[in-house]
Amino acid sequence: MVIIHSRIDLINEDYLLSKHQGFIYLASTLDTKSAEIFYLSQLIQDAGLPVKIVDLTTKPSVIPPTVDVNADTIAAYHPEGKDAVFCNDRGNAIAAMALAFEHYLLQQDDLLAILGLGGSGGTALITPAMQALPVGIPKLMVSTMASGDISGYIGASDISMMYSVTDISGLNIISRKVLKNAAYMIAGSIYFNLHQEQLTKSKPAVALTMFGVTTPCVQLLTQQLESNFDCLVFHATGSGGKAMEKLIDSHLLHSVLDITTTEVCDYLFGGVLACDDDRFGAIARTQTPSIISCGALDMINFGRPETIPVAHQDRLFYNHNSQVTLMRTNKEENHKMGIWIAEKLNRCTGDITFIIPTAGFSALDIEGGPFWLPEANQAFINSFTQHYKLTTKRKLVLSPYHINSVEFNQQLLSLHDDQNKSALLVS
């Protein structure tokens, strides 16, 4: 039997506001998108939810006072003031307003969700602020750019993008349908978040990083941990590490098992699955308890063989699949990585243990394997141990085992258990 409830049965504004004071923010450049924003606003308010309209026009004082937050107010949040935004250069103005909006949004404590509306300029303006918000806050961007490569707009955040189909240039039979879906999607995210009670207490979340060549290690870890922890596995492809660190910065993780740090290889030496300079930065900022290892530091990722830079043609390669070619890291590269990672981790003041599996860093880096090159690994070990500064909280373990061995797995579990016990004693 299908039971159809009235809107009043399902959504009660007084109940919602008693649960959590706040608004759905509607953001756009209202000098060109006002009809669409006010249409969205009416739909969401008709669904029983409060809205706050934010104007991001890069021209001062061109919008009527019915807007809740005008462009002048947002522009004032730019570190260099309003003049940096209202500069009469469209490209610079968009970039400046994007920064101002990010600063503004991060200081608001009444944001339940955000819905943005824009073309190429508006999307570039709004999504950086969305990316800066914690994971879990509903974020929806209706954009003319959503049918192409949207990686730059999404970053490592949980932004949802909806293609506008027609250009965002007035209301018509198509745009009304698309905007109505957007309004109800964002309203639904708030309604169900506030109304649904968790039946059981959620388990603490643990992040793990994995690559194909460290899969046995991480799968065995998750099997051992999943009875007590919610295991979140991130594919170490550049974006995977960034997504993990986004959750760390959002204080959504109990601890980290950063087993596979291969993204550093690609960042330092031109691979295609690179992290950025902020790798390990979230751990330092939040002091999240972490166990970190050398997973797949024996390889740099490239695409098909014909895409490999000519300078590397005499190196040792392994064809992982038809689209991915792996290049073995050499002694010089391992020496540099040891210094880079050690200096990053020296900034961490929380509980950090770095464990080195001296019998091999990946499924390929094993005695008799295609990437078995002990002198390269030793170059990493030597430079890392020389530069890594030990403290009572910053520890180092030299393991005699291979990264995918059962024995190494048991060491990781023991270290994680010790960190938990230490945290309980402190609390």
Short mmCIF file of C-alpha atoms in Angstrom, two decimals:
data_model
loop_
_atom_site.label_atom_id
_atom_site.label_comp_id
_atom_site.label_asym_id
_atom_site.label_seq_id
_atom_site.Cartn_x
_atom_site.Cartn_y
_atom_site.Cartn_z
CA MET A 1 0.00 0.00 0.00
CA VAL A 2 1.29 3.46 -0.91
CA ILE A 3 0.49 6.13 1.66
CA ILE A 4 0.55 9.71 0.40
CA HIS A 5 1.13 12.34 3.05
CA SER A 6 0.33 16.00 2.72
CA ARG A 7 3.19 18.49 2.88
CA ILE A 8 2.07 19.50 6.38
CA ASP A 9 2.34 15.89 7.54
CA LEU A 10 5.86 15.55 6.21
CA ILE A 11 7.43 18.94 6.80
CA ASN A 12 6.74 21.20 9.73
CA GLU A 13 8.81 24.37 9.74
CA ASP A 14 8.48 24.92 13.49
CA TYR A 15 9.79 21.41 14.11
CA LEU A 16 12.72 21.90 11.76
CA LEU A 17 13.70 25.22 13.30
CA SER A 18 13.42 23.77 16.81
CA LYS A 19 15.85 21.02 15.76
CA HIS A 20 18.39 23.33 14.13
CA GLN A 21 18.24 27.05 13.53
CA GLY A 22 19.46 27.83 10.05
CA PHE A 23 18.85 28.52 6.38
CA ILE A 24 19.36 27.09 2.95
CA TYR A 25 21.68 29.58 1.27
CA LEU A 26 20.89 30.43 -2.36
CA ALA A 27 23.90 31.96 -4.11
CA SER A 28 24.23 33.50 -7.55
CA THR A 29 25.02 36.67 -9.47
CA LEU A 30 21.65 38.35 -9.26
CA ASP A 31 22.32 40.96 -11.90
CA THR A 32 21.68 38.16 -14.42
CA LYS A 33 20.07 35.33 -12.40
CA SER A 34 17.53 37.05 -10.14
CA ALA A 35 14.37 35.52 -11.66
CA GLU A 36 15.76 32.03 -11.28
CA ILE A 37 16.95 32.57 -7.69
CA PHE A 38 13.65 34.04 -6.53
CA TYR A 39 11.83 31.14 -8.21
CA LEU A 40 14.02 28.68 -6.29
CA SER A 41 13.49 30.63 -3.10
CA GLN A 42 9.72 30.46 -3.40
CA LEU A 43 9.74 26.72 -4.10
CA ILE A 44 11.91 25.97 -1.06
CA GLN A 45 9.88 28.23 1.23
CA ASP A 46 6.70 26.58 -0.02
CA ALA A 47 8.25 23.29 1.11
CA GLY A 48 8.50 24.73 4.61
CA LEU A 49 12.19 25.60 4.79
CA PRO A 50 13.83 29.00 5.37
CA VAL A 51 16.17 30.49 2.78
CA LYS A 52 18.80 33.18 2.66
CA ILE A 53 19.53 34.76 -0.73
CA VAL A 54 23.15 35.82 -1.30
CA ASP A 55 24.08 38.09 -4.19
CA LEU A 56 27.53 37.60 -5.71
CA THR A 57 27.29 40.23 -8.42
CA THR A 58 30.69 41.76 -9.10
CA LYS A 59 29.18 45.22 -9.36
CA PRO A 60 28.27 47.19 -6.22
CA SER A 61 24.68 48.02 -5.20
CA VAL A 62 22.78 46.90 -8.30
CA ILE A 63 20.30 44.55 -6.57
CA PRO A 64 17.09 45.59 -4.74
CA PRO A 65 16.90 45.34 -0.94
CA THR A 66 14.84 42.11 -1.09
CA VAL A 67 18.16 40.23 -1.17
CA ASP A 68 19.20 38.95 2.27
CA VAL A 69 22.95 39.45 1.77
CA ASN A 70 24.06 41.92 -0.89
CA ALA A 71 27.23 41.94 -2.96
CA ASP A 72 28.70 44.83 -0.97
CA THR A 73 28.53 42.75 2.21
CA ILE A 74 30.22 39.76 0.60
CA ALA A 75 32.92 41.87 -1.08
CA ALA A 76 33.87 43.37 2.28
CA TYR A 77 35.08 39.94 3.36
CA HIS A 78 37.92 40.03 0.83
CA PRO A 79 41.26 40.40 2.68
CA GLU A 80 41.99 43.55 0.63
CA GLY A 81 38.47 45.00 0.91
CA LYS A 82 35.70 45.76 -1.59
CA ASP A 83 37.97 47.45 -4.11
CA ALA A 84 39.64 44.12 -4.86
CA VAL A 85 36.24 42.80 -6.03
CA PHE A 86 34.76 45.85 -7.72
CA CYS A 87 37.78 46.36 -9.96
CA ASN A 88 36.08 46.61 -13.40
CA ASP A 89 37.98 43.57 -14.70
CA ARG A 90 35.63 40.59 -15.02
CA GLY A 91 38.20 37.81 -14.57
CA ASN A 92 39.88 39.41 -11.57
CA ALA A 93 36.52 40.40 -10.09
CA ILE A 94 35.22 36.82 -10.24
CA ALA A 95 38.36 35.45 -8.61
CA ALA A 96 38.23 38.11 -5.90
CA MET A 97 34.52 37.61 -5.20
CA ALA A 98 35.11 33.84 -4.99
CA LEU A 99 37.70 34.43 -2.27
CA ALA A 100 35.45 36.90 -0.46
CA PHE A 101 32.52 34.47 -0.58
CA GLU A 102 34.67 31.68 0.83
CA HIS A 103 35.76 33.89 3.74
CA TYR A 104 32.14 34.95 4.32
CA LEU A 105 30.68 31.45 4.18
CA LEU A 106 33.19 29.96 6.60
CA GLN A 107 32.13 32.49 9.24
CA GLN A 108 28.41 31.71 9.09
CA ASP A 109 26.87 29.49 11.77
CA ASP A 110 23.35 29.27 10.35
CA LEU A 111 24.06 27.40 7.10
CA LEU A 112 22.05 24.19 6.70
CA ALA A 113 22.78 23.75 2.98
CA ILE A 114 23.81 25.72 -0.08
CA LEU A 115 22.42 25.82 -3.59
CA GLY A 116 24.35 27.70 -6.25
CA LEU A 117 23.27 28.76 -9.71
CA GLY A 118 25.60 29.89 -12.48
CA GLY A 119 27.23 29.69 -15.86
CA SER A 120 30.98 29.34 -16.25
CA GLY A 121 31.77 32.46 -14.24
CA GLY A 122 29.21 31.82 -11.52
CA THR A 123 30.28 28.20 -11.14
CA ALA A 124 33.92 29.22 -10.79
CA LEU A 125 32.84 31.84 -8.27
CA ILE A 126 30.61 29.69 -6.05
CA THR A 127 32.21 26.24 -5.93
CA PRO A 128 35.49 27.21 -4.16
CA ALA A 129 33.44 28.30 -1.16
CA MET A 130 31.45 25.05 -1.35
CA GLN A 131 34.71 23.09 -1.37
CA ALA A 132 35.81 24.87 1.79
CA LEU A 133 32.74 23.69 3.72
CA PRO A 134 32.85 20.48 5.76
CA VAL A 135 31.83 17.23 4.15
CA GLY A 136 28.21 16.43 4.97
CA ILE A 137 26.72 19.90 4.51
CA PRO A 138 24.47 19.52 1.43
CA LYS A 139 25.93 21.37 -1.57
CA LEU A 140 24.19 21.55 -4.95
CA MET A 141 25.45 23.54 -7.94
CA VAL A 142 23.11 24.02 -10.92
CA SER A 143 25.45 24.88 -13.77
CA THR A 144 25.81 25.10 -17.52
CA MET A 145 29.24 23.50 -17.01
CA ALA A 146 28.02 20.30 -15.38
CA SER A 147 28.08 18.16 -18.53
CA GLY A 148 31.84 18.49 -19.02
CA ASP A 149 34.93 17.95 -16.87
CA ILE A 150 33.82 19.10 -13.43
CA SER A 151 36.82 17.93 -11.40
CA GLY A 152 38.05 21.49 -10.89
CA TYR A 153 34.70 22.54 -9.46
CA ILE A 154 34.30 19.51 -7.18
CA GLY A 155 37.82 19.12 -5.81
CA ALA A 156 37.74 16.67 -2.91
CA SER A 157 34.36 17.84 -1.68
CA ASP A 158 30.89 16.29 -1.78
CA ILE A 159 29.38 18.84 -4.16
CA SER A 160 26.52 17.63 -6.33
CA MET A 161 26.24 19.23 -9.76
CA MET A 162 23.13 19.43 -11.91
CA TYR A 163 23.26 20.34 -15.58
CA SER A 164 20.95 23.26 -16.35
CA VAL A 165 20.17 21.88 -19.87
CA THR A 166 19.32 25.35 -21.21
CA ASP A 167 21.45 28.39 -20.49
CA ILE A 168 20.58 30.12 -17.23
CA SER A 169 18.96 33.09 -18.89
CA GLY A 170 15.40 33.48 -17.68
CA LEU A 171 12.59 31.11 -16.80
CA ASN A 172 11.11 28.82 -19.43
CA ILE A 173 9.43 25.43 -19.69
CA ILE A 174 12.75 23.60 -19.32
CA SER A 175 14.47 25.75 -16.73
CA ARG A 176 11.42 25.60 -14.45
CA LYS A 177 11.57 21.80 -14.47
CA VAL A 178 15.29 21.71 -13.73
CA LEU A 179 15.11 24.34 -11.01
CA LYS A 180 12.12 22.67 -9.40
CA ASN A 181 14.09 19.42 -9.15
CA ALA A 182 17.03 21.32 -7.67
CA ALA A 183 14.84 23.03 -5.07
CA TYR A 184 13.27 19.78 -3.95
CA MET A 185 16.61 17.95 -3.90
CA ILE A 186 18.17 20.48 -1.54
CA ALA A 187 15.00 20.67 0.57
CA GLY A 188 14.89 16.89 0.77
CA SER A 189 18.47 16.71 1.97
CA ILE A 190 17.61 18.96 4.91
CA TYR A 191 14.27 17.35 5.65
CA PHE A 192 15.62 13.83 5.87
CA ASN A 193 18.77 14.88 7.73
CA LEU A 194 16.71 16.50 10.47
CA HIS A 195 13.88 13.99 10.67
CA GLN A 196 15.66 10.66 10.50
CA GLU A 197 17.04 9.45 13.83
CA GLN A 198 19.91 6.97 13.84
CA LEU A 199 18.74 3.62 15.18
CA THR A 200 22.18 2.61 16.37
CA LYS A 201 25.20 4.55 17.44
CA SER A 202 27.62 4.92 14.53
CA LYS A 203 31.07 3.37 14.83
CA PRO A 204 34.14 5.64 14.82
CA ALA A 205 35.47 6.17 11.29
CA VAL A 206 38.97 5.09 10.31
CA ALA A 207 40.56 6.13 7.01
CA LEU A 208 42.80 3.76 5.04
CA THR A 209 44.67 4.42 1.79
CA MET A 210 44.99 1.64 -0.78
CA PHE A 211 46.39 0.94 -4.23
CA GLY A 212 46.10 -2.24 -6.27
CA VAL A 213 49.58 -3.28 -5.13
CA THR A 214 48.71 -2.81 -1.43
CA THR A 215 45.22 -4.27 -1.60
CA PRO A 216 46.04 -7.45 0.40
CA CYS A 217 47.33 -5.33 3.29
CA VAL A 218 44.38 -2.96 3.43
CA GLN A 219 41.70 -5.60 2.86
CA LEU A 220 43.07 -7.67 5.72
CA LEU A 221 43.14 -4.59 7.93
CA THR A 222 39.52 -3.72 7.19
CA GLN A 223 38.44 -7.29 7.94
CA GLN A 224 40.11 -7.05 11.34
CA LEU A 225 38.84 -3.55 12.14
CA GLU A 226 35.30 -3.48 10.76
CA SER A 227 33.64 -4.98 13.84
CA ASN A 228 34.60 -1.91 15.88
CA PHE A 229 35.27 0.76 13.25
CA ASP A 230 33.67 2.19 10.15
CA CYS A 231 36.48 1.63 7.62
CA LEU A 232 36.72 4.25 4.85
CA VAL A 233 39.12 3.13 2.11
CA PHE A 234 40.54 5.78 -0.24
CA HIS A 235 42.11 4.93 -3.58
CA ALA A 236 45.55 6.60 -3.64
CA THR A 237 45.05 8.34 -6.97
CA GLY A 238 45.67 11.95 -5.98
CA SER A 239 42.01 12.80 -5.56
CA GLY A 240 41.66 9.92 -3.09
CA GLY A 241 44.25 11.35 -0.74
CA LYS A 242 42.73 14.80 -1.03
CA ALA A 243 39.28 13.43 -0.21
CA MET A 244 40.67 11.70 2.87
CA GLU A 245 42.39 14.85 4.05
CA LYS A 246 39.16 16.80 3.49
CA LEU A 247 37.48 14.47 6.00
CA ILE A 248 40.40 14.84 8.39
CA ASP A 249 40.12 18.63 8.23
CA SER A 250 36.36 18.27 8.84
CA HIS A 251 37.13 16.32 12.05
CA LEU A 252 35.09 13.35 10.81
CA LEU A 253 37.74 10.68 11.38
CA HIS A 254 38.73 8.86 14.53
CA SER A 255 42.13 7.87 13.17
CA VAL A 256 44.11 7.31 9.99
CA LEU A 257 45.94 4.29 8.57
CA ASP A 258 47.72 6.02 5.69
CA ILE A 259 49.32 2.84 4.40
CA THR A 260 49.66 3.87 0.75
CA THR A 261 51.53 7.14 0.28
CA THR A 262 52.37 6.63 -3.40
CA GLU A 263 50.78 9.95 -4.40
CA VAL A 264 53.96 11.60 -3.13
CA CYS A 265 55.99 9.84 -5.86
CA ASP A 266 53.79 11.29 -8.57
CA TYR A 267 53.77 14.77 -7.02
CA LEU A 268 57.54 14.98 -6.75
CA PHE A 269 58.45 13.29 -10.02
CA GLY A 270 55.76 14.14 -12.57
CA GLY A 271 53.38 11.20 -12.33
CA VAL A 272 49.71 11.41 -13.23
CA LEU A 273 48.17 10.47 -9.84
CA ALA A 274 49.72 13.19 -7.73
CA CYS A 275 48.80 14.71 -4.39
CA ASP A 276 49.67 18.35 -3.76
CA ASP A 277 52.05 20.13 -1.41
CA ASP A 278 49.52 19.86 1.43
CA ARG A 279 49.78 16.06 1.71
CA PHE A 280 49.84 15.19 5.44
CA GLY A 281 48.85 18.79 6.21
CA ALA A 282 45.42 17.87 7.56
CA ILE A 283 46.98 15.39 9.98
CA ALA A 284 49.27 18.14 11.28
CA ARG A 285 46.43 20.66 11.59
CA THR A 286 44.01 18.36 13.40
CA GLN A 287 46.47 16.14 15.31
CA THR A 288 44.45 13.12 14.20
CA PRO A 289 46.12 9.89 15.43
CA SER A 290 47.81 8.33 12.40
CA ILE A 291 49.84 5.34 11.34
CA ILE A 292 51.66 6.01 8.07
CA SER A 293 53.66 3.71 5.82
CA CYS A 294 55.49 3.37 2.51
CA GLY A 295 52.83 1.72 0.38
CA ALA A 296 53.77 1.87 -3.34
CA LEU A 297 56.61 4.33 -2.88
CA ASP A 298 58.42 2.08 -5.35
CA MET A 299 56.46 3.42 -8.33
CA ILE A 300 55.50 6.48 -10.34
CA ASN A 301 52.29 6.32 -12.38
CA PHE A 302 52.01 7.19 -16.05
CA GLY A 303 49.39 6.50 -18.69
CA ARG A 304 49.83 4.41 -21.81
CA PRO A 305 53.46 3.69 -22.80
CA GLU A 306 53.40 6.31 -25.55
CA THR A 307 52.59 9.04 -22.98
CA ILE A 308 55.74 8.50 -20.92
CA PRO A 309 58.19 11.44 -21.13
CA VAL A 310 61.16 10.76 -23.39
CA ALA A 311 63.57 11.49 -20.53
CA HIS A 312 62.38 8.29 -18.80
CA GLN A 313 62.69 5.88 -21.71
CA ASP A 314 65.64 3.99 -20.19
CA ARG A 315 63.92 3.38 -16.83
CA LEU A 316 62.38 0.19 -15.42
CA PHE A 317 58.65 -0.11 -16.26
CA TYR A 318 55.76 -2.43 -15.53
CA ASN A 319 52.53 -2.44 -17.54
CA HIS A 320 49.87 -2.43 -14.84
CA ASN A 321 47.09 -2.44 -17.44
CA SER A 322 46.39 -1.00 -20.89
CA GLN A 323 45.99 2.53 -19.48
CA VAL A 324 48.52 2.58 -16.62
CA THR A 325 52.29 2.15 -16.81
CA LEU A 326 54.36 2.05 -13.63
CA MET A 327 57.94 3.30 -13.41
CA ARG A 328 60.22 2.04 -10.63
CA THR A 329 61.56 4.78 -8.37
CA ASN A 330 65.35 4.90 -8.20
CA LYS A 331 67.78 5.64 -5.35
CA GLU A 332 67.88 9.38 -5.97
CA GLU A 333 64.09 9.69 -6.00
CA ASN A 334 63.75 7.60 -2.84
CA HIS A 335 66.32 9.76 -1.11
CA LYS A 336 64.31 12.89 -1.97
CA MET A 337 61.03 11.31 -0.88
CA GLY A 338 62.50 10.36 2.47
CA ILE A 339 63.42 13.95 3.18
CA TRP A 340 60.11 15.37 1.89
CA ILE A 341 57.90 13.03 3.90
CA ALA A 342 60.00 13.36 7.06
CA GLU A 343 59.85 17.14 6.97
CA LYS A 344 56.09 17.05 6.47
CA LEU A 345 55.56 14.69 9.40
CA ASN A 346 57.87 16.72 11.65
CA ARG A 347 55.10 19.34 11.68
CA CYS A 348 52.68 16.85 13.27
CA THR A 349 52.30 17.14 17.04
CA GLY A 350 49.65 14.46 17.50
CA ASP A 351 50.19 10.71 17.78
CA ILE A 352 52.10 9.67 14.65
CA THR A 353 53.79 6.35 13.94
CA PHE A 354 55.66 5.81 10.69
CA ILE A 355 56.25 2.14 9.96
CA ILE A 356 58.61 0.97 7.20
CA PRO A 357 58.14 -2.55 5.77
CA THR A 358 61.78 -3.22 4.94
CA ALA A 359 60.99 -6.42 2.99
CA GLY A 360 59.11 -4.49 0.31
CA PHE A 361 56.74 -1.58 -0.32
CA SER A 362 54.29 -3.20 -2.77
CA ALA A 363 53.21 -6.40 -4.48
CA LEU A 364 55.82 -5.69 -7.18
CA ASP A 365 58.55 -4.80 -4.71
CA ILE A 366 59.19 -8.26 -3.32
CA GLU A 367 62.15 -10.58 -3.65
CA GLY A 368 61.97 -12.01 -7.17
CA GLY A 369 59.39 -9.41 -8.21
CA PRO A 370 59.73 -6.95 -11.12
CA PHE A 371 60.39 -3.95 -8.86
CA TRP A 372 62.65 -5.66 -6.32
CA LEU A 373 65.40 -3.07 -5.81
CA PRO A 374 66.55 -3.11 -2.14
CA GLU A 375 69.15 -0.37 -2.63
CA ALA A 376 66.42 2.08 -3.72
CA ASN A 377 64.31 1.29 -0.66
CA GLN A 378 67.36 1.63 1.55
CA ALA A 379 67.98 5.11 0.15
CA PHE A 380 64.51 6.08 1.37
CA ILE A 381 65.06 4.48 4.76
CA ASN A 382 68.38 6.24 5.25
CA SER A 383 67.17 9.72 4.33
CA PHE A 384 63.88 9.37 6.19
CA THR A 385 65.42 8.18 9.45
CA GLN A 386 68.07 10.91 9.23
CA HIS A 387 65.51 13.72 8.91
CA TYR A 388 62.52 12.36 10.88
CA LYS A 389 62.55 13.86 14.38
CA LEU A 390 61.42 11.41 17.05
CA THR A 391 59.39 12.60 20.05
CA THR A 392 57.22 10.92 22.66
CA LYS A 393 54.35 11.15 20.17
CA ARG A 394 56.21 10.92 16.86
CA LYS A 395 57.47 7.37 16.53
CA LEU A 396 59.24 5.13 14.01
CA VAL A 397 59.01 1.38 13.51
CA LEU A 398 61.35 -0.54 11.19
CA SER A 399 59.49 -3.73 10.35
CA PRO A 400 61.31 -6.78 8.94
CA TYR A 401 58.20 -7.78 6.97
CA HIS A 402 56.69 -7.13 3.55
CA ILE A 403 53.81 -4.67 3.38
CA ASN A 404 51.30 -7.33 2.27
CA SER A 405 52.35 -9.96 4.82
CA VAL A 406 50.18 -11.20 7.66
CA GLU A 407 52.94 -10.29 10.10
CA PHE A 408 52.98 -6.66 8.97
CA ASN A 409 49.20 -6.58 9.27
CA GLN A 410 49.46 -7.72 12.88
CA GLN A 411 51.97 -4.98 13.60
CA LEU A 412 49.62 -2.36 12.17
CA LEU A 413 46.71 -3.63 14.24
CA SER A 414 48.83 -3.61 17.39
CA LEU A 415 49.99 -0.04 16.74
CA HIS A 416 46.41 1.10 16.11
CA ASP A 417 45.27 -0.59 19.31
CA ASP A 418 48.06 1.11 21.27
CA GLN A 419 47.02 4.51 19.88
CA ASN A 420 43.44 3.89 20.97
CA LYS A 421 44.49 2.94 24.47
CA SER A 422 46.67 6.04 24.68
CA ALA A 423 43.79 8.25 23.53
CA LEU A 424 41.46 6.72 26.14
CA LEU A 425 43.98 7.38 28.91
CA VAL A 426 44.32 11.04 27.84
CA SER A 427 40.52 11.52 27.67
#
